Amino acid sequence: MSGQNVRPIRVRFAPSPTGFLHIGGLRVALFNWLFARQQGGVYLLRIEDTDLERSKREYVDSILEAFAWVDIISEEPVAYQTQRFVLYKTYIDRLLDSGKVYWSDPVDEENGQSVIRFRLPKERRQISFNDLIHGPITFDTDQLGGDFVVARSDGTPLYNFVAVVDDTEMRISHVIRGEDHIPNTPKQILLYEALGAAVPEFAHLPLILGPSGEKLSKRDAATSVVEYRAAGFLPDALCNYLVRLGWAHGDQEIFTRDEMKKFFSLDNVNKSGAIFDMAKLRWMNGVYIRQRSAESLANSIHEQVDPDFLKKCSSAPYVWSAAQVSHALELYKERVATLVELRDLVIALHTLPSLLPPPGEVLWNAKSGALLGNFVEHLGRLEELTVGTVERVLKSVCIEHEIPLPVLAKPLRYALTGQVNSPSVYALVVLLGYDEVVRRINHLRSIVE
Ligand code: GLU
């Protein structure tokens, strides 16, 4: 088959709504979408819902929601196969008339009911296609398991048939899908030929593998896109991770959407499966989180993770302002891999004092309370709390008492955060403000003294 394709570029992602959108599915959709963007083509979504028993509206909704979230949108109205049965029937009738498909003899069928089968060529022959990822692939008609079923006894058409009708009607130029569909391709090519329709180009993407090297399963990692959304992954980070899984552009890791669109090419897609690496996805998500403003992180936490986030931050005893919440997000975004972790750290900072366990001896000695008291006195005299002024005060108290910085900074950090590690204590003092710092210090002293 010639590699030169003069047809307008039109691609589609065609999920069956028998479950939530899988990250493998998102990756296939993303590759289709990028290919369309790269080539100046059109990306379409088709819902393959002909399996009435297993398809559910709930899954359709969730698939649409997942694509809205990652902003991969069909450029023409979404096609639903269940709305196209009349069309399929005209195609079946045409093939029945020309004898290319036939009603089988019921006695030959397992359940004793006649079905419509495709008549394989009498002479054994080879069916070849040039897969844009795997290269030339050839099947023998012998390998197809005999005349295959295209419609059930009640006339409902099956996957291979409807996919070919739809890809023809939708003028799909390139079928880009998971490599588990390679065995369907020769059957589909025979159907295109029978219909006298143009055969699209095919590109079969390697699957995402779990650590064991088997197809990624629920046992290895969350597999549905909605789970990643709820766990606080950003859509751009997830897409960036998925595009890099089995595709490379030099050794660049972080791609904006525009860069992905510019550089994407099927030529650079690996032939072999790619192993899903949660640590890398988490790293990448952290990179994207750090690029986001506090306001946009607050919005994403609200939308994806916790609609009550802001309410929690402004509830008693510490009524934080929006600016304080933003400040906390800015400080903690440096230290997290997901929005859930970010939410948890900010909420923990907010609600901490009520939960504060007594500090250990390393943090607290007989003088700590008085030192903190002295720090607070100096703090109260400051006209303005900034990282610089707070730092100066803290250092001058240490000099006055002839102690190394950590002797004061550690109990202070503990009073403010309940942790031994945290963002800069100076910044935390500024964020919490004088009154809250005093209350937190007094609270800690009341526990210890
Ligand atoms: N509905 C099929 C699936 O979900 C689509 C296969 C194809 O893209 O042709 O696997």
CSV table of N, CA and C and ligand atoms in Angstrom, one decimal, residues 12-16 46 48 81 159 163 167 175-178 180-181 188, ligand 1:
chain,number,residue,atom,x,y,z
A,12,ARG,N,-10.3,9.0,14.3
A,12,ARG,CA,-11.3,8.9,15.3
A,12,ARG,C,-10.8,8.0,16.5
A,13,PHE,N,-11.4,8.3,17.7
A,13,PHE,CA,-11.2,7.4,18.8
A,13,PHE,C,-12.6,6.8,19.0
A,14,ALA,N,-12.7,5.5,19.2
A,14,ALA,CA,-13.9,4.8,19.1
A,14,ALA,C,-14.1,3.9,20.4
A,15,PRO,N,-14.3,4.4,21.5
A,15,PRO,CA,-14.4,3.6,22.7
A,15,PRO,C,-15.8,2.9,22.8
A,16,SER,N,-15.8,1.7,23.4
A,16,SER,CA,-17.0,1.0,23.7
A,16,SER,C,-17.4,1.4,25.1
A,46,ARG,N,-16.3,8.5,18.4
A,46,ARG,CA,-17.4,7.7,18.1
A,46,ARG,C,-17.7,6.7,19.2
A,48,GLU,N,-19.0,3.4,20.5
A,48,GLU,CA,-19.3,2.1,19.9
A,48,GLU,C,-20.2,1.3,20.9
A,81,GLN,N,-23.1,4.6,17.7
A,81,GLN,CA,-23.5,3.6,16.8
A,81,GLN,C,-25.0,3.1,16.9
A,159,TYR,N,-19.0,-5.7,15.7
A,159,TYR,CA,-17.9,-4.7,15.7
A,159,TYR,C,-17.2,-4.6,14.3
A,163,ALA,N,-17.6,-1.0,12.4
A,163,ALA,CA,-16.4,-0.2,12.4
A,163,ALA,C,-16.0,0.2,11.0
A,167,ASP,N,-16.2,3.9,9.6
A,167,ASP,CA,-14.9,4.5,9.2
A,167,ASP,C,-15.1,4.9,7.7
A,175,VAL,N,-6.7,4.8,10.8
A,175,VAL,CA,-7.2,4.2,12.0
A,175,VAL,C,-6.0,4.0,12.9
A,176,ILE,N,-6.1,4.7,14.0
A,176,ILE,CA,-5.0,4.6,15.0
A,176,ILE,C,-5.6,4.0,16.3
A,177,ARG,N,-5.2,2.8,16.7
A,177,ARG,CA,-5.9,2.2,17.8
A,177,ARG,C,-4.9,1.2,18.4
A,178,GLY,N,-5.3,0.5,19.5
A,178,GLY,CA,-4.5,-0.4,20.2
A,178,GLY,C,-4.1,-1.6,19.4
A,180,ASP,N,-4.1,-4.5,20.1
A,180,ASP,CA,-5.0,-5.7,20.3
A,180,ASP,C,-5.9,-5.8,19.1
A,181,HIS,N,-6.0,-4.8,18.3
A,181,HIS,CA,-6.9,-4.9,17.1
A,181,HIS,C,-6.3,-5.4,15.9
A,188,GLN,N,-11.3,-6.6,8.5
A,188,GLN,CA,-11.8,-5.3,8.1
A,188,GLN,C,-11.4,-4.9,6.7
B,1,GLU,N1,-14.6,-0.1,20.2
B,1,GLU,C1,-13.3,-0.6,19.9
B,1,GLU,C2,-12.6,-0.6,21.2
B,1,GLU,O1,-13.0,0.0,22.2
B,1,GLU,C3,-12.7,0.3,18.9
B,1,GLU,C4,-11.7,-0.4,18.1
B,1,GLU,C5,-11.2,0.5,16.9
B,1,GLU,O2,-10.7,1.6,17.1
B,1,GLU,O3,-11.5,0.1,15.8
B,1,GLU,O4,-11.6,-1.3,21.3
